[in-house]
Coordinates of C-alpha atoms in Angstrom, one line a residue:
Chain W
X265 CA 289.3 225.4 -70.2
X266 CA 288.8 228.8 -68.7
X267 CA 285.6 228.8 -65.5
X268 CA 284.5 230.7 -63.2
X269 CA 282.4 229.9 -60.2
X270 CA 280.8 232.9 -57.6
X271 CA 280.2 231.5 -54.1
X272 CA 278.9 233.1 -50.8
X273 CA 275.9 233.1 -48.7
X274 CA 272.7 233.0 -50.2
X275 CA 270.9 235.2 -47.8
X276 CA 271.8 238.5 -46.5
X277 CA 270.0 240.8 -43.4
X278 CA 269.3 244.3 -44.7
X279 CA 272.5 246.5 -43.4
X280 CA 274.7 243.7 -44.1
X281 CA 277.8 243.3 -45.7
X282 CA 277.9 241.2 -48.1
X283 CA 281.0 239.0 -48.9
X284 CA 281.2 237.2 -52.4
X285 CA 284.3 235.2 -53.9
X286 CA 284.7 234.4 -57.3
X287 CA 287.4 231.1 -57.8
X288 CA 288.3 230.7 -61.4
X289 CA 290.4 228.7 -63.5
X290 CA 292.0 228.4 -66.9
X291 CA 293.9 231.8 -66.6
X292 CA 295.7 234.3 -64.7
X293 CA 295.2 237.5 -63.2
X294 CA 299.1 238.0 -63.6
X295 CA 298.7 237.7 -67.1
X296 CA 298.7 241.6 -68.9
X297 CA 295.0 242.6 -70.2
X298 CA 292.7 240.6 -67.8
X299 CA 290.6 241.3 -65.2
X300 CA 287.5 240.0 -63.2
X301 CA 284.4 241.5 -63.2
X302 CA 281.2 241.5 -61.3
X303 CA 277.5 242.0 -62.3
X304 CA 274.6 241.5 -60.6
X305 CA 270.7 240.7 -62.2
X306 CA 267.8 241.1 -59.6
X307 CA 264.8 239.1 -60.6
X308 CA 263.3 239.7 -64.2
X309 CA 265.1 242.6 -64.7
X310 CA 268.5 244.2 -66.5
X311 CA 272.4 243.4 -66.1
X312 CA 273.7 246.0 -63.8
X313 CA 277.8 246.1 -64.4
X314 CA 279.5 246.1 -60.6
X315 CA 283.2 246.3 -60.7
X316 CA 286.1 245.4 -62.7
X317 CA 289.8 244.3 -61.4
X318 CA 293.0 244.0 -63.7
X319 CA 295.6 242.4 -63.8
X320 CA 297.5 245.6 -62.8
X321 CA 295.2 245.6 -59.5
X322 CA 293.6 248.8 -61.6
X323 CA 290.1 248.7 -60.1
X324 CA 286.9 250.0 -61.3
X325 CA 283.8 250.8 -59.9
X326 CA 279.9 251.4 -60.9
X327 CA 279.5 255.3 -59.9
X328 CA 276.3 254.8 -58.1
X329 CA 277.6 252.0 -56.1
X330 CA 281.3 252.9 -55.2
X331 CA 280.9 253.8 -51.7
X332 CA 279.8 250.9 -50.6
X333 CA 281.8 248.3 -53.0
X334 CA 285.6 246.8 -52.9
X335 CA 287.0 244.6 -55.2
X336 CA 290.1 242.8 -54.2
X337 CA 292.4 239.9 -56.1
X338 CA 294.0 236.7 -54.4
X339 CA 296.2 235.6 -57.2
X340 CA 297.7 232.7 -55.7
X341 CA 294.5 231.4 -55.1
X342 CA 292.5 232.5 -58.7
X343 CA 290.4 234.3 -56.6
X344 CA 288.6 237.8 -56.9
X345 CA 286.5 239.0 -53.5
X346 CA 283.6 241.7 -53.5
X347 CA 282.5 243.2 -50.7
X348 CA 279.1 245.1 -50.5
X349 CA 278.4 247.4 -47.1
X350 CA 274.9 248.3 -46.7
X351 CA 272.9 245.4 -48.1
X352 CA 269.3 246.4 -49.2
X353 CA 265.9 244.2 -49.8
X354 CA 265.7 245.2 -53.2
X355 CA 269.9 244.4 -54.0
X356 CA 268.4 240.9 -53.6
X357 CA 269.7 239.5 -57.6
X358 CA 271.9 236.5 -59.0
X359 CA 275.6 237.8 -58.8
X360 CA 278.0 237.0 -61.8
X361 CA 281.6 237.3 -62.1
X362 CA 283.2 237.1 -65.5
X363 CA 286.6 237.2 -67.6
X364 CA 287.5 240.6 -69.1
X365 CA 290.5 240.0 -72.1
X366 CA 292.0 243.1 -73.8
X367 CA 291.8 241.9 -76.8
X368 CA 287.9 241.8 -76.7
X369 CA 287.7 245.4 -75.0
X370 CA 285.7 245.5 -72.0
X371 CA 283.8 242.8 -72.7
X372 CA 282.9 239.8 -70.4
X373 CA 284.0 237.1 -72.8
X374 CA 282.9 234.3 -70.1
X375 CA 280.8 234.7 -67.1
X376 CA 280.3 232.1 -64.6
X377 CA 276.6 230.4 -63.6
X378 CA 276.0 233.1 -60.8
X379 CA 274.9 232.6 -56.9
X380 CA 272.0 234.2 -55.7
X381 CA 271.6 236.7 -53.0
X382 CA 268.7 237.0 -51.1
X383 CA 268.4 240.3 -48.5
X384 CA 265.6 239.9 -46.2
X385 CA 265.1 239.9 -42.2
Chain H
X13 CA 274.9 258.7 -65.2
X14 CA 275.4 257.0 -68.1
X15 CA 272.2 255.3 -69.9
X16 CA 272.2 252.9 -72.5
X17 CA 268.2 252.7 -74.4
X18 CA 267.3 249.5 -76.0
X19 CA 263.6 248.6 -76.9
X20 CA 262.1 246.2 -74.4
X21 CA 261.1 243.7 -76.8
X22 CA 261.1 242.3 -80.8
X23 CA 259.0 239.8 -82.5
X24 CA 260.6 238.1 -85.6
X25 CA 259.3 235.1 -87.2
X26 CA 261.7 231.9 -87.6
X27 CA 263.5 233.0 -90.8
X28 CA 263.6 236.6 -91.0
X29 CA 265.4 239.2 -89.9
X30 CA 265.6 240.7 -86.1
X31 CA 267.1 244.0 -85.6
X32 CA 267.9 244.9 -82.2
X33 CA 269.3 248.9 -81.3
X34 CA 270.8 250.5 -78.6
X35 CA 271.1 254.3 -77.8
X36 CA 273.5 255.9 -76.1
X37 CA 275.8 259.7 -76.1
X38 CA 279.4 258.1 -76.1
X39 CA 278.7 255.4 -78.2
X40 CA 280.3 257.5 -80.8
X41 CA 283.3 257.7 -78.8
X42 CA 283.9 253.9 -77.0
X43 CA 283.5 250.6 -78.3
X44 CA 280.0 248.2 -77.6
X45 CA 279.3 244.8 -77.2
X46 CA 276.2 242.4 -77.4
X47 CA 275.0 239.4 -74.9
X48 CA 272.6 236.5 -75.6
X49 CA 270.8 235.6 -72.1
X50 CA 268.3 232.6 -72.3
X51 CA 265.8 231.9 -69.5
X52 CA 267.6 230.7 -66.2
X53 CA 271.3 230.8 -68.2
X54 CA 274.3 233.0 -67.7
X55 CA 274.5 235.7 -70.6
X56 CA 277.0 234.9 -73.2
X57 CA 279.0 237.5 -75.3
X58 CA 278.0 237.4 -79.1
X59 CA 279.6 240.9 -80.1
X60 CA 282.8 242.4 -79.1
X61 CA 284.6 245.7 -80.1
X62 CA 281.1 246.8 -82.0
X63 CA 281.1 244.4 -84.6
X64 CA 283.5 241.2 -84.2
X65 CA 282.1 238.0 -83.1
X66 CA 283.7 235.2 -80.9
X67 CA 284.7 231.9 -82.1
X68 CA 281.7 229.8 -82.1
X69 CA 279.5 232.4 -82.8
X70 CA 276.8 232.1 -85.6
X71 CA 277.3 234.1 -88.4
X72 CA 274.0 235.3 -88.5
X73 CA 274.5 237.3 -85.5
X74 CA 275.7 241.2 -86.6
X75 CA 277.1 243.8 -85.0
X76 CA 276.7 247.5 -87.1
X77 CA 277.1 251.0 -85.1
X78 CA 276.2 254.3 -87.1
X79 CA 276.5 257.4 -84.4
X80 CA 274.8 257.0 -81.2
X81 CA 272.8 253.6 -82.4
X82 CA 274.1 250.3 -82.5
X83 CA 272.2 247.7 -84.0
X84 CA 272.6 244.0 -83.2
X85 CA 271.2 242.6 -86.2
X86 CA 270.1 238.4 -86.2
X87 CA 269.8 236.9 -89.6
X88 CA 267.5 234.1 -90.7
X89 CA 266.3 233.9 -86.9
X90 CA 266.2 230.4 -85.4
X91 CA 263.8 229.4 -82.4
X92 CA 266.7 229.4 -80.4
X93 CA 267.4 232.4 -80.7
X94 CA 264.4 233.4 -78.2
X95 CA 266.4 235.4 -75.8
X96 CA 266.7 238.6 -73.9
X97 CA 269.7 240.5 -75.8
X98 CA 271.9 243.0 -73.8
X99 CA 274.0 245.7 -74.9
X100 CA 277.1 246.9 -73.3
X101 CA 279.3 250.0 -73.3
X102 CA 282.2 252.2 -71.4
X103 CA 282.0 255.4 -70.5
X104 CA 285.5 258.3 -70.5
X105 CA 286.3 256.9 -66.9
X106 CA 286.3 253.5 -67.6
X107 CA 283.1 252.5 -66.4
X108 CA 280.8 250.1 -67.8
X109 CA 277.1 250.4 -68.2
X110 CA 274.3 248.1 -69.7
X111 CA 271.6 248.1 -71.6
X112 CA 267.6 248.0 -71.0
X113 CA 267.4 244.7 -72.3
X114 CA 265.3 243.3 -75.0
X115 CA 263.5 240.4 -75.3
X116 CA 263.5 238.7 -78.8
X117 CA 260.3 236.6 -79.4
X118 CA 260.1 234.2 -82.6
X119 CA 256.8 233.7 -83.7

């Protein structure tokens, strides 16, 4: 059974960084064709796609965003880390990490529950 | 950057037929997918590589693609289908982007 579970704090001060780990379970990022991903959802509103790792340590980031991201792998530990520099009030959202597969594209084919982020003073 | 359009919401009554679209330039070019969200849940993949579904998918969820629209299309709508539905796709660098979202009412 393949999870995935986000942790980190749940409130942030504006300038922050902020420092989220994703453990998972069920597969590897050894393995050829997968990767990690991150996505974030501020209240009521859209899916914005983060970041992506591979299994190759190939790493991708959101344009708009990719000053200020890094996305890193632990593989002996199942564990993928973002960091975010810069935290903002309105960044405050439910973070998600999820499974990419090659076979299914860039898809997330399972996404953990989320953690949410709160940036305020 | 890269901007995926999707209508922000369908109404559908329980039987009929929703269809759900989403604009973008490269969807020509790179592949799309589809994502079921319900109210306080993780979003979970119904439509992969434009138009295959995941095991344990409904069959009466669709994926069709003609251009620079694709269309997630639901069949014989349920109640739980009452979602918001969100469309996915890559730009030439790699990148991912979402869609709008759109939130699927059954009547």
């Amino acid at each position: 059974q393949i999870t995935l579970k986000e942790s980190g704090p749940t409130l942030v001060k504006p300038t922050q960084t902020l420092t989220l780990t994703c453990t998972f379970s069920g597969f590897s990022l050894t393995t050829p064709g997968v990767g990690v991903g991150w996505i974030r959802q501020p209240p009521g509103k859209a899916l914005e796609w983060l970041a992506v790792i591979y299994w190759s340590d190939d790493k991708r980031y959101s344009p708009s965003l990719k000053s200020r991201l890094t996305i890193t792998k632990e593989t002996s530990k199942n564990q993928v880390v973002l960091t975010m520099t810069n935290m903002d009030p309105v960044e405050t959202a439910t973070y998600y990490c999820a499974l990419v597969i090659a076979e299914s594209g860039d898809a997330f084919d399972i996404w953990g529950q989320g953690t949410m982020v709160t940036v305020s003073s | 950057s890269y901007e995926l359009a999707q209508p922000p919401s369908v109404s559908v009554s329980p039987g009929q037929t929703a269809r759900i679209t989403c604009s973008g330039d490269a969807l020509p070019m790179q592949f799309a997918y589809w994502y079921q969200q319900r109210p306080g849940q993780a979003p979970v993949l119904l439509i992969y590589k434009d138009s295959e579904r995941p095991s344990g998918i409904p069959e009466r969820f669709s994926g069709s693609t003609s251009g620079t629209i694709i269309t997630l299309t639901i069949s014989g709508v349920q109640a739980e289908d009452e979602a918001d539905y969100y469309c996915q796709s890559t730009d030439s660098s790699g990148t991912s982007v979402f869609g709008t979202g759109t939130k699927v009412t059954v009547l």
